[in-house]
XYZ file of C-alpha atoms in Angstrom:
771
model
C -14.935 -37.791 10.795
C -17.517 -35.456 8.818
C -17.373 -35.589 4.940
C -17.160 -31.582 3.434
C -17.493 -30.968 -0.025
C -16.988 -26.918 -1.002
C -17.570 -25.746 -4.969
C -16.346 -22.179 -5.188
C -16.827 -20.850 -8.872
C -14.753 -17.383 -9.129
C -16.433 -16.308 -12.370
C -19.598 -16.264 -10.952
C -18.375 -15.528 -7.216
C -20.883 -18.605 -6.021
C -20.391 -21.210 -3.494
C -21.634 -24.654 -2.503
C -20.838 -26.470 0.970
C -22.413 -30.382 1.540
C -21.329 -32.099 5.343
C -22.581 -35.538 4.488
C -24.217 -34.422 1.429
C -26.879 -32.387 2.931
C -26.573 -28.346 2.590
C -26.733 -26.427 5.586
C -29.769 -24.967 7.001
C -31.664 -22.018 6.035
C -30.091 -19.963 9.377
C -26.987 -21.488 9.417
C -23.752 -18.660 9.690
C -22.417 -20.641 6.161
C -25.080 -19.522 4.562
C -24.560 -16.021 4.779
C -21.537 -16.661 2.651
C -22.812 -18.489 -0.430
C -22.499 -15.402 -3.070
C -19.527 -13.881 -1.465
C -15.907 -13.927 -3.399
C -14.010 -16.988 -1.138
C -11.379 -14.161 0.225
C -13.958 -12.591 2.334
C -14.683 -15.653 4.306
C -12.299 -18.425 3.714
C -10.555 -17.677 6.870
C -13.750 -18.610 9.210
C -14.054 -21.444 7.412
C -12.813 -23.995 9.600
C -14.036 -22.606 12.618
C -17.862 -22.199 11.325
C -17.451 -25.435 10.132
C -16.363 -27.044 13.376
C -19.045 -24.811 15.736
C -22.086 -25.649 13.369
C -21.494 -29.362 13.874
C -20.433 -29.622 16.754
C -16.870 -31.597 14.806
C -13.315 -31.668 14.421
C -12.576 -33.481 12.136
C -13.316 -33.708 8.449
C -12.578 -34.980 5.719
C -12.523 -32.091 2.670
C -13.008 -32.278 -0.875
C -12.744 -28.603 -3.052
C -14.023 -28.245 -6.289
C -12.493 -24.412 -7.634
C -9.161 -23.118 -8.801
C -5.670 -24.164 -7.203
C -5.088 -20.522 -5.588
C -8.483 -20.556 -4.095
C -7.360 -24.067 -2.709
C -3.845 -22.725 -1.701
C -6.157 -19.954 0.452
C -8.211 -23.049 2.390
C -5.173 -24.459 2.996
C -3.408 -21.646 4.594
C -7.567 -21.040 6.616
C -6.873 -25.192 7.424
C -3.142 -24.459 8.608
C -4.109 -21.972 11.071
C -7.101 -24.646 12.378
C -4.800 -26.969 13.251
C -3.337 -24.786 15.997
C -7.086 -24.496 17.853
C -7.268 -28.554 17.367
C -9.556 -28.497 14.144
C -7.901 -30.868 11.661
C -9.317 -31.053 7.789
C -8.378 -34.067 5.577
C -8.174 -31.441 2.432
C -7.843 -32.337 -1.696
C -8.858 -30.794 -4.445
C -10.345 -32.562 -7.756
C -9.080 -30.995 -10.892
C -9.866 -28.135 -12.742
C -9.525 -25.965 -16.046
C -7.326 -22.778 -14.734
C -7.401 -19.090 -16.635
C -5.230 -19.458 -18.811
C -6.714 -22.878 -21.006
C -10.532 -20.783 -20.092
C -9.277 -17.445 -21.941
C -7.452 -19.335 -24.867
C -11.536 -21.218 -25.202
C -13.106 -17.592 -25.151
C -10.812 -16.277 -28.009
C -11.235 -18.689 -30.181
C -14.855 -19.592 -29.674
C -15.155 -15.926 -30.344
C -13.657 -16.277 -34.037
C -15.903 -18.572 -34.782
C -18.892 -17.034 -33.607
C -18.223 -14.100 -35.456
C -18.193 -15.960 -38.505
C -22.573 -16.537 -38.034
C -24.355 -14.518 -39.545
C -25.279 -12.827 -36.667
C -24.837 -8.935 -37.398
C -24.989 -8.355 -33.288
C -21.650 -9.946 -32.849
C -20.005 -8.809 -36.444
C -20.208 -5.204 -35.148
C -16.789 -3.214 -34.289
C -18.562 -1.800 -31.303
C -18.795 -5.627 -30.002
C -15.606 -6.037 -31.131
C -13.963 -3.260 -29.211
C -16.257 -4.327 -25.855
C -14.678 -7.749 -26.058
C -10.805 -6.687 -26.477
C -11.292 -3.860 -23.760
C -12.814 -6.725 -21.402
C -9.834 -8.982 -22.267
C -7.393 -5.758 -22.044
C -8.577 -4.573 -18.854
C -5.541 -2.782 -16.523
C -3.872 -3.845 -13.547
C -2.318 -0.917 -11.676
C 0.556 -1.378 -9.278
C 1.684 2.162 -7.841
C 4.861 1.868 -6.177
C 5.601 3.978 -3.349
C 7.879 4.865 -0.759
C 9.709 6.975 1.637
C 12.835 8.906 0.956
C 16.243 6.433 -0.441
C 13.860 3.635 0.271
C 14.800 2.254 -3.095
C 11.934 2.195 -4.580
C 12.796 3.424 -7.978
C 16.115 0.464 -7.867
C 13.136 -1.734 -7.176
C 11.150 -1.230 -9.792
C 14.468 -1.170 -12.393
C 15.152 -4.926 -10.990
C 11.455 -5.619 -11.676
C 11.840 -4.626 -14.851
C 15.568 -6.613 -15.219
C 17.406 -3.279 -16.561
C 18.048 0.093 -15.579
C 15.673 2.443 -16.484
C 14.285 4.571 -13.375
C 16.471 7.329 -12.352
C 17.729 6.405 -8.905
C 20.144 7.990 -6.488
C 20.685 8.819 -3.206
C 17.794 11.481 -1.476
C 14.702 12.303 -3.441
C 14.904 11.837 -7.409
C 11.269 10.984 -8.061
C 9.574 14.274 -9.495
C 6.899 12.973 -12.151
C 4.933 10.131 -12.396
C 5.547 6.733 -14.722
C 3.881 4.547 -15.976
C 5.311 1.312 -17.278
C 2.340 -0.713 -18.948
C 3.790 -4.503 -20.564
C 3.946 -5.111 -24.167
C 6.121 -7.705 -24.348
C 8.276 -5.619 -26.420
C 12.254 -5.149 -25.127
C 13.028 -1.886 -26.333
C 10.757 0.473 -24.486
C 8.715 3.387 -25.793
C 7.553 7.211 -23.960
C 5.414 9.385 -24.527
C 5.942 12.346 -22.124
C 2.795 14.767 -21.386
C 2.074 18.141 -19.674
C 0.078 18.515 -16.354
C -2.952 19.250 -18.699
C -2.376 15.459 -20.116
C -0.917 17.531 -23.667
C 1.848 15.802 -25.021
C 4.713 17.185 -25.467
C 7.108 14.627 -27.260
C 7.183 10.872 -27.777
C 10.664 8.490 -27.630
C 10.436 5.580 -30.302
C 13.593 3.620 -28.000
C 13.453 4.927 -24.324
C 17.056 4.471 -22.308
C 18.027 5.452 -18.607
C 19.382 9.341 -19.979
C 16.579 10.207 -21.990
C 14.284 9.234 -18.522
C 16.722 11.406 -16.019
C 16.400 14.517 -18.541
C 12.585 13.915 -18.395
C 12.348 13.722 -15.055
C 14.281 16.934 -14.599
C 12.340 18.693 -17.163
C 9.772 20.726 -15.011
C 7.199 21.093 -18.268
C 6.969 16.869 -17.892
C 4.503 15.513 -15.493
C 4.128 12.025 -16.259
C 5.483 9.927 -18.656
C 3.414 6.752 -20.008
C 6.082 4.327 -21.063
C 5.775 0.719 -22.518
C 7.765 -2.146 -22.375
C 8.761 -5.555 -21.233
C 8.051 -6.098 -17.893
C 9.278 -9.852 -17.818
C 7.773 -11.645 -15.306
C 4.467 -11.400 -16.656
C 2.894 -11.364 -20.305
C 0.808 -9.424 -21.882
C -1.821 -12.011 -22.546
C -2.313 -12.870 -18.883
C -2.539 -9.105 -17.750
C -2.129 -5.885 -19.000
C -0.111 -4.629 -16.187
C 1.454 -1.355 -15.193
C 3.817 0.025 -12.771
C 3.516 3.268 -11.809
C 6.753 5.052 -9.942
C 4.703 8.135 -7.960
C 7.227 11.149 -6.508
C 7.157 11.333 -2.616
C 4.287 13.837 -1.414
C 7.690 16.007 -0.736
C 9.229 15.842 -4.392
C 6.415 16.231 -6.432
C 6.194 19.238 -8.793
C 2.670 19.254 -9.299
C -0.158 19.069 -6.876
C -1.893 16.450 -8.958
C 0.843 13.860 -8.183
C -1.010 12.583 -4.806
C -4.401 12.108 -6.262
C -2.390 8.656 -7.909
C -1.452 7.507 -4.442
C -5.233 8.855 -3.312
C -6.596 7.069 -5.279
C -4.962 3.879 -4.587
C -5.465 3.852 -1.182
C -8.994 4.381 -1.554
C -11.174 1.330 -0.236
C -12.860 0.769 -3.644
C -9.554 0.723 -5.689
C -8.308 -2.850 -7.259
C -5.127 -1.049 -7.641
C -2.361 -3.611 -5.910
C 0.218 -1.223 -3.900
C 3.892 -2.000 -3.387
C 5.214 0.490 -0.633
C 8.858 0.118 -0.088
C 10.915 0.586 3.383
C 14.617 1.084 3.973
C 15.919 -1.652 5.640
C 18.106 0.481 7.463
C 15.609 2.885 8.609
C 12.400 1.369 9.313
C 10.580 3.584 11.759
C 10.319 7.645 10.123
C 7.339 9.435 11.818
C 7.183 11.238 7.688
C 5.340 7.848 7.035
C 3.379 7.471 9.862
C -0.052 9.015 8.259
C 0.288 7.177 5.215
C 0.673 3.882 6.409
C -2.123 4.741 8.889
C -4.330 5.470 5.305
C -3.368 2.091 4.465
C -4.698 0.383 7.093
C -8.271 2.145 6.406
C -8.318 1.298 3.019
C -6.886 -2.861 4.547
C -9.948 -2.940 7.214
C -12.376 -3.316 4.443
C -13.011 -6.041 2.343
C -11.808 -9.553 3.559
C -7.712 -11.678 2.386
C -8.482 -9.213 -1.038
C -7.868 -6.091 0.396
C -5.367 -7.197 2.454
C -3.907 -9.136 -0.465
C -3.059 -6.033 -2.639
C -0.972 -4.094 -0.012
C 2.924 -6.078 -0.161
C 5.253 -3.837 2.684
C 9.128 -4.357 1.025
C 12.248 -4.123 3.440
C 14.541 -3.138 1.439
C 18.315 -3.140 1.537
C 18.829 -5.862 3.217
C 22.242 -6.801 1.265
C 23.691 -3.996 3.958
C 23.336 -6.380 6.245
C 25.752 -8.245 7.969
C 25.008 -11.415 10.922
C 27.340 -10.310 13.296
C 25.443 -7.084 13.941
C 21.907 -7.466 12.731
C 19.397 -10.220 12.655
C 16.586 -10.384 9.896
C 14.489 -12.863 11.454
C 14.847 -11.963 15.167
C 14.330 -8.489 14.599
C 14.543 -6.467 11.560
C 11.181 -8.561 10.172
C 9.098 -8.670 13.891
C 10.115 -4.484 14.711
C 8.519 -4.272 10.891
C 5.175 -6.204 11.865
C 5.508 -4.392 15.131
C 5.483 -1.113 13.786
C 2.961 -1.942 11.198
C 0.804 -3.145 13.721
C 1.097 0.387 15.625
C 0.114 2.002 12.607
C -3.098 -0.220 12.530
C -1.735 -2.816 9.387
C -2.956 -6.795 10.687
C -1.068 -9.276 8.662
C 0.562 -7.431 6.682
C 2.488 -8.889 3.709
C 6.126 -8.809 5.216
C 9.116 -9.157 1.515
C 12.238 -8.464 2.797
C 14.817 -7.587 -0.837
C 17.636 -6.772 -1.638
C 17.185 -4.893 -4.746
C 19.972 -3.309 -5.596
C 22.060 -6.545 -6.537
C 19.020 -8.149 -8.039
C 19.001 -5.336 -10.570
C 23.194 -5.369 -11.170
C 22.669 -9.559 -11.394
C 19.810 -8.687 -13.876
C 21.969 -6.387 -16.236
C 24.575 -8.886 -16.147
C 22.660 -11.839 -17.289
C 21.168 -9.860 -19.724
C 23.645 -7.847 -21.715
C 25.844 -8.559 -24.501
C 28.386 -5.966 -23.877
C 31.513 -8.085 -22.659
C 33.113 -4.636 -20.969
C 30.623 -3.961 -19.487
C 29.929 -7.656 -18.150
C 32.775 -7.394 -16.947
C 32.310 -4.123 -14.603
C 29.036 -5.999 -13.313
C 30.511 -8.932 -12.761
C 33.719 -8.068 -10.099
C 30.407 -5.110 -8.541
C 27.886 -8.293 -8.163
C 30.006 -11.073 -7.490
C 31.428 -10.955 -3.490
C 28.109 -9.525 -2.733
C 26.275 -12.344 -4.451
C 28.734 -14.581 -2.365
C 28.266 -13.214 0.636
C 24.633 -13.245 -0.642
C 24.874 -17.262 -0.307
C 27.148 -17.323 2.724
C 25.162 -15.381 5.435
C 22.006 -17.787 5.444
C 19.425 -14.930 6.808
C 20.002 -13.525 3.428
C 18.673 -15.899 2.300
C 15.381 -13.801 1.785
C 13.502 -16.025 -0.083
C 12.396 -17.723 2.593
C 10.884 -15.469 4.621
C 7.627 -14.911 3.078
C 4.333 -16.362 3.176
C 3.902 -17.331 -0.318
C 1.488 -20.131 -1.403
C 2.576 -23.338 -2.333
C 2.848 -22.955 -6.003
C 4.809 -19.898 -6.004
C 6.974 -21.269 -3.607
C 7.590 -24.343 -5.323
C 8.543 -21.913 -8.703
C 10.969 -20.030 -6.475
C 12.965 -23.807 -4.909
C 13.190 -25.448 -8.145
C 14.941 -21.934 -9.376
C 16.796 -21.820 -6.689
C 17.837 -26.087 -6.728
C 18.191 -25.685 -10.856
C 20.987 -22.392 -9.678
C 22.856 -24.620 -7.852
C 23.065 -27.675 -9.677
C 24.831 -25.744 -12.323
C 26.668 -23.997 -9.633
C 25.405 -20.301 -10.914
C 25.934 -18.357 -7.877
C 24.552 -15.449 -9.669
C 20.797 -16.914 -9.814
C 21.807 -18.658 -6.582
C 22.036 -14.606 -5.146
C 19.793 -13.350 -7.660
C 16.705 -15.899 -5.979
C 18.201 -15.151 -2.392
C 17.458 -11.404 -2.895
C 13.493 -11.620 -2.384
C 12.440 -9.993 -5.612
C 11.389 -13.583 -7.238
C 8.969 -13.208 -4.475
C 7.565 -10.156 -4.908
C 7.038 -11.040 -8.685
C 5.292 -14.400 -8.033
C 2.893 -12.817 -5.595
C 2.092 -9.818 -7.860
C 1.445 -12.957 -10.799
C -0.423 -14.979 -8.339
C -2.490 -11.687 -7.114
C -3.394 -11.159 -11.174
C -4.174 -14.641 -11.580
C -6.445 -15.126 -8.278
C -8.609 -11.692 -8.779
C -7.979 -10.091 -12.046
C -8.069 -12.844 -14.269
C -11.563 -14.237 -13.276
C -12.547 -11.211 -13.155
C -11.660 -10.874 -16.610
C -12.872 -14.244 -17.776
C -16.576 -12.970 -16.821
C -16.459 -9.727 -18.074
C -15.989 -11.019 -21.790
C -18.782 -14.223 -21.550
C -21.192 -11.192 -19.844
C -20.010 -8.730 -23.449
C -20.029 -11.935 -25.271
C -23.924 -13.182 -23.930
C -25.293 -9.918 -24.392
C -24.769 -10.404 -28.195
C -26.668 -13.539 -28.026
C -29.021 -13.642 -26.206
C -30.062 -10.158 -28.652
C -29.078 -12.214 -31.261
C -31.712 -15.370 -30.090
C -34.840 -12.587 -29.037
C -34.800 -11.812 -32.616
C -34.699 -15.213 -34.136
C -37.388 -16.103 -31.953
C -39.483 -14.039 -32.945
C -38.533 -14.656 -36.607
C -39.050 -18.111 -36.178
C -42.780 -17.274 -34.712
C -43.405 -14.415 -36.889
C -42.605 -17.302 -39.988
C -44.386 -19.898 -39.000
C -47.554 -17.796 -38.704
C -48.092 -18.256 -42.540
C -52.061 -17.747 -42.002
C -51.765 -14.780 -40.825
C -49.400 -12.640 -43.061
C -50.965 -9.985 -44.543
C -51.871 -9.352 -40.394
C -48.337 -9.590 -39.499
C -47.221 -7.443 -42.190
C -49.483 -5.018 -41.239
C -48.974 -4.731 -38.199
C -45.056 -4.588 -38.563
C -45.768 -1.889 -40.800
C -47.195 -0.088 -38.105
C -44.181 -0.868 -35.511
C -41.718 0.679 -38.112
C -44.117 4.076 -39.507
C -43.884 4.530 -35.212
C -40.178 4.199 -35.299
C -39.396 6.175 -38.429
C -42.001 9.294 -37.229
C -40.242 12.200 -36.599
C -42.776 13.762 -34.798
C -42.599 10.392 -32.376
C -38.528 10.489 -32.369
C -39.189 14.897 -31.229
C -41.568 13.792 -28.488
C -39.730 11.309 -26.825
C -36.825 13.710 -27.156
C -38.315 16.959 -25.525
C -40.009 13.884 -22.521
C -36.421 13.189 -21.562
C -35.021 17.083 -22.412
C -37.778 17.943 -19.803
C -37.379 15.192 -17.461
C -36.363 16.311 -13.900
C -33.099 14.438 -12.983
C -32.827 13.913 -9.386
C -29.015 14.668 -7.933
C -27.854 14.279 -4.546
C -24.527 15.623 -5.729
C -24.458 18.688 -3.503
C -25.675 17.575 -0.371
C -23.021 14.926 -0.584
C -20.560 17.233 -1.704
C -20.723 19.918 1.134
C -20.938 16.983 3.806
C -17.377 16.503 2.169
C -16.034 19.922 2.464
C -17.455 19.840 6.237
C -15.396 17.027 7.234
C -12.361 18.375 5.175
C -12.771 21.783 7.043
C -12.733 19.708 10.358
C -10.145 17.741 9.996
C -8.577 20.929 9.227
C -9.284 22.867 11.952
C -8.913 20.175 14.986
C -5.744 20.223 14.145
C -4.721 23.249 15.285
C -5.948 22.101 18.855
C -2.732 20.230 19.434
C -0.497 23.325 19.097
C -0.736 26.639 21.721
C -2.503 28.858 21.616
C 1.193 31.043 21.609
C 3.564 29.224 19.899
C 7.377 29.855 19.179
C 7.906 30.973 15.027
C 10.432 27.894 15.085
C 7.458 26.042 16.825
C 5.098 27.192 13.993
C 7.225 26.417 11.692
C 7.276 23.240 12.667
C 3.101 22.904 12.990
C 2.995 24.624 9.281
C 5.039 21.595 7.823
C 2.603 18.906 9.181
C -0.302 20.667 8.184
C 0.511 21.287 4.620
C 0.974 16.994 4.042
C -2.311 17.028 6.206
C -3.825 19.573 3.826
C -2.015 17.674 0.725
C -3.391 14.530 1.793
C -7.376 15.508 3.060
C -7.386 17.509 -0.388
C -6.417 14.692 -2.315
C -8.654 12.295 -0.674
C -11.418 14.941 -1.107
C -10.969 15.223 -5.031
C -10.686 11.212 -5.209
C -14.273 11.301 -3.272
C -15.580 13.571 -5.452
C -14.578 12.109 -8.783
C -16.478 9.613 -7.007
C -19.696 11.218 -6.092
C -19.528 12.386 -9.618
C -19.275 9.203 -11.722
C -22.165 7.774 -9.057
C -24.370 10.916 -9.962
C -23.681 11.032 -14.051
C -24.554 7.039 -13.966
C -27.196 7.166 -12.190
C -28.521 9.794 -14.746
C -27.663 7.838 -16.888
C -29.451 5.007 -15.841
C -32.850 7.475 -15.574
C -32.231 7.971 -19.099
C -31.620 4.809 -20.327
C -34.358 3.386 -18.574
C -37.042 6.290 -20.633
C -36.168 4.558 -23.355
C -36.593 1.244 -22.353
C -40.096 2.209 -21.347
C -40.693 3.420 -24.523
C -39.786 0.069 -26.122
C -41.953 -1.406 -23.755
C -45.142 0.588 -24.784
C -44.560 0.366 -28.540
C -43.404 -3.641 -27.722
C -46.565 -4.382 -26.364
C -48.737 -1.851 -28.528
C -47.976 -4.594 -31.224
C -47.700 -7.926 -29.502
C -51.229 -9.524 -29.857
C -52.315 -13.168 -30.207
C -50.282 -15.111 -28.558
C -47.091 -13.063 -30.492
C -44.816 -11.145 -27.892
C -42.948 -8.361 -29.240
C -39.972 -7.423 -27.209
C -38.165 -4.504 -29.155
C -35.854 -4.035 -26.008
C -34.519 -7.625 -26.375
C -33.743 -7.334 -29.778
C -31.376 -4.967 -29.072
C -29.279 -5.957 -25.763
C -26.643 -5.834 -26.783
C -26.358 -2.386 -27.876
C -28.226 -1.053 -24.663
C -26.372 -2.661 -22.777
C -22.864 -1.103 -23.903
C -24.156 2.165 -23.704
C -22.462 4.099 -20.705
C -20.756 7.016 -19.745
C -17.707 7.786 -17.533
C -16.775 10.561 -16.173
C -12.269 11.811 -15.121
C 4.925 32.643 4.027
C 2.252 31.908 6.690
C 4.725 32.477 9.602
C 4.807 36.130 8.656
C 1.247 36.228 7.991
C 1.104 35.486 11.444
C 3.085 37.238 13.740
C 0.720 39.086 16.341
C 1.743 41.103 19.190
C 0.103 42.131 22.423
C 1.478 44.192 25.102
C 1.832 43.656 29.101
C 1.215 45.402 31.539
C 3.938 44.913 34.874
C 5.176 47.485 37.658
C 8.878 47.255 37.934
C 11.352 48.690 40.720
C 13.456 50.944 39.343
C 16.477 53.191 40.478
C 18.627 55.758 39.275
C 21.698 57.995 40.712
C 21.243 61.846 41.462
C 24.987 63.764 41.930
C 24.667 66.503 44.656
C 26.411 69.436 45.308
C 27.337 69.978 48.859
C 26.543 73.316 50.428
C 29.137 76.368 51.333
C 29.091 76.333 54.750
C 29.301 72.037 55.401
C 32.570 72.378 53.111
C 33.703 75.776 55.381
C 33.393 73.639 58.336
C 34.731 70.023 56.535
C 38.231 70.600 54.479
C 37.552 67.114 52.880
C 34.885 68.392 50.876
C 36.702 71.073 49.157
C 38.119 68.599 47.108
C 35.030 67.035 46.702
C 31.923 69.261 46.275
C 29.973 66.234 44.591
C 28.486 63.236 46.167
C 25.974 61.372 44.819
C 23.339 59.121 46.262
C 20.454 56.099 44.868
C 17.063 56.395 44.991
C 14.360 53.626 44.191
C 10.808 53.896 42.479
C 7.867 52.341 40.776
C 7.011 52.713 37.575
C 4.275 51.115 34.968
C 6.244 49.157 32.112
C 4.321 48.387 28.709
C 6.565 45.908 26.644
C 5.623 44.409 23.142
C 6.122 40.487 22.932
C 5.784 39.174 19.549
C 4.763 35.381 19.297
C 2.531 33.463 16.100
C -0.729 33.645 16.899
C -2.699 29.756 16.788
C -5.851 31.765 16.236
C -4.389 33.831 12.867
C -2.265 31.043 12.052
C -4.757 28.544 11.516
C -7.063 31.499 9.819
C -3.855 31.941 7.799
C -3.579 28.478 6.391
C -7.225 27.153 6.254
C -8.877 30.012 4.133
C -7.286 29.271 1.167
C -7.842 25.703 1.491
C -11.837 26.846 2.079
C -11.442 29.586 -0.843
C -10.506 26.063 -2.747
C -12.735 23.728 -1.918
C -16.275 26.199 -2.506
C -14.360 27.010 -6.107
C -13.952 23.299 -6.555
C -17.557 22.686 -4.691
C -19.058 25.685 -8.110
C -16.929 23.658 -10.637
C -18.061 20.021 -10.065
C -21.669 21.495 -9.836
C -21.599 23.106 -13.337
C -20.153 20.347 -14.280
C -22.414 18.183 -13.565
C -25.388 20.525 -15.008
C -23.286 20.899 -18.683
C -22.967 17.294 -18.111
C -26.771 16.127 -17.359
C -27.427 18.035 -20.845
C -24.199 16.429 -22.866
C -25.390 13.118 -21.589
C -29.462 13.285 -22.878
C -27.119 14.737 -26.316
C -25.320 11.691 -26.161
C -28.475 9.554 -25.804
C -30.086 11.237 -28.109
C -27.589 10.222 -30.815
C -27.179 6.340 -29.498
C -31.365 6.321 -29.431
C -31.256 7.086 -32.731
C -28.653 4.017 -33.389
C -30.542 1.479 -31.768
C -33.506 2.799 -33.754
C -31.754 2.512 -36.609
C -31.420 -0.886 -35.972
C -34.960 -1.759 -34.294
C -35.692 0.051 -38.055
C -34.073 -2.752 -40.267
C -34.584 -5.485 -38.057
C -38.737 -4.606 -37.797
C -37.861 -4.498 -41.731
C -36.720 -7.758 -41.991
C -39.298 -9.527 -39.786
C -41.911 -7.895 -42.422
C -39.590 -9.722 -45.370
C -41.117 -13.072 -43.639
C -44.522 -11.730 -44.101
C -44.827 -11.137 -47.960
C -44.809 -14.967 -49.166
C -45.342 -18.513 -48.300
C -41.949 -18.738 -49.941
C -40.142 -15.606 -48.074
C -42.117 -16.990 -44.882
C -40.279 -20.844 -45.403
C -36.738 -19.965 -45.604
C -36.727 -16.844 -42.493
C -38.132 -20.654 -40.606
C -35.544 -22.460 -41.856
C -33.258 -19.845 -41.148
C -34.172 -19.532 -38.003
C -34.439 -22.910 -36.628
C -30.486 -23.132 -37.981
C -29.478 -20.119 -36.530
C -31.263 -20.681 -33.108
C -29.521 -24.597 -32.849
C -26.215 -22.385 -33.301
C -26.966 -19.796 -30.477
C -27.571 -22.408 -28.223
C -24.615 -24.584 -28.802
C -22.927 -21.368 -28.374
C -24.397 -20.717 -24.961
C -24.010 -24.204 -23.758
C -20.436 -23.862 -24.898
C -19.918 -20.007 -22.993
C -21.795 -21.673 -19.850
C -19.866 -24.080 -19.822
C -16.661 -21.609 -19.522
C -17.791 -20.416 -16.860
C -18.268 -23.388 -14.314
C -15.692 -25.055 -13.170
């Protein structure tokens, strides 16, 4: 048996592996993963160890968080099927909540120290922004899948409009703030505020949903299964593509499905109607997103099979039919190993409304409604929906404890609540938050903190060096005075700004946008190759419906990709300008560094420079055609004749019937107009306006980028003026240390004291990012 030690630090995203005390060789396949997130390669750990060390029996010790350990245990469980065996244990480690508390305490303590770099509102703001980064959960569904009911169940109250048929027409974003009083602000399609509601209820939400002027509703209130201290969770309810009033609504879902997105996606399916052609394209897009990013990418998509409380054990089999059929359907769409969550959202909502209300009359009504459903869910074992998802052990134990307590108290409602499957969904969202978002948040906060400390340390180190050179005071004073003059020189600053204004900022945005447009046009053109050249009108109408759905999807994907390109372009230009300023500081630093006294101006304001950032945000009738077809037809006509006089004389019977008829046959060239829908005209008719829109969008994007380039320059002029002011202040403080022996002594003592304090703080910070 080989001794394996795995250490994984989710804050630094660093892994270390030793086998029998030795690290893997440099050419080992394991070494390529040491700087990657564990979830990207954890599934391969057992097979890689078995292959590399030619053994199938391992004693494994893990240093890391509980959730990362659970992922490792899942991989080990799978490996058992291949006769690769592990005896595993985990060493104790501080979890995320404790580390977050440690950081806040440390930050408050450090802000009381005389470090200007850490006392500015900008630093405090950056600190809070890092701590309060939003985690968005986009809830999407096909029609009548019970999406709004599921969201209401998660909230524990009836807030979102839920009725049969399509009902969501606005985007609703619900952000957790732990306050049981819900508030809302309504916006139109231009993001202009329409109205604010200090108390939001169901009737108001129904009215907002019906109001054609309302495009988005931003809500704040309590999402009970998380706390705002853990994460700023946002539930996003989006309209289906067929029910959105605003075409921009589709962008929310398109962004969620983008491969770079960190957004959780909760996909709700109707348990009574799993196979729906309308959702195939959507699921294939999800499959594409899930194909990159490893385990973390797979875990951000949750597939909920809703309305299973309508199943009956005599007619339906959830374990043997519903779940396997759903998995097979999703696999056919390209989705491997989907996270399946059977659920009964409506019973969960009713139970939570019953448990939360203090109105006795409403309580009785809800009891009468939910009691028979609760008993059914308890009696029919297949409706114990909590047993089907593959939850991590900690989540499963939490749910099992809740069920055991409910059984012990003979509480049928809380038993049914667990059986509804809703708790598994909630715990999985919490797990995702804890596993991926909280370590990233802690790292961001610490890094924000460290940049300010580094700036303070660099400055105090320089001050200490200057103060300690008491024999060179006059020379140092003169040198710093010249540095101050350079920093305050109007001509120097104007010369630098002119250099920046003339800077040729490279951009490949136009070419990238053209490539995207070509991809969209090609996909839309290819669509028409599947239909015949000439179609009946009814057939054309069906193709138009499919085309509109495809075009909407492609345009949304285009918009997301263009926004990403634009943001990259702006960030690239900003970095170029920032690099120019850093070069300027480097030149000044070199000019005034001498005699073993290095002056690094950029290091004095590192925290400020890091914080400078830029963020970018009817066809059938028109396609009717006709052609003239020519063909020969044989036709006939009846000709009436009158008998001759002599013929009637010799045949008396003709006296009363002097007329007779004959049939004559003849050939004739016939032209007939045949009406049909021309594929060529139809495709031109439908694609032309989209092509025009894309070209307009191209012009808009490039114009915006051009204007934004100038805005970036103006922004940086202002930022650089602020940095210059900080440097001037610091230069003056350094000069003060050279004015007298007493001033030098005082500066030296202060620098030594502050450097010691900084060293202690940095050591504490470093320990926070360790396991």
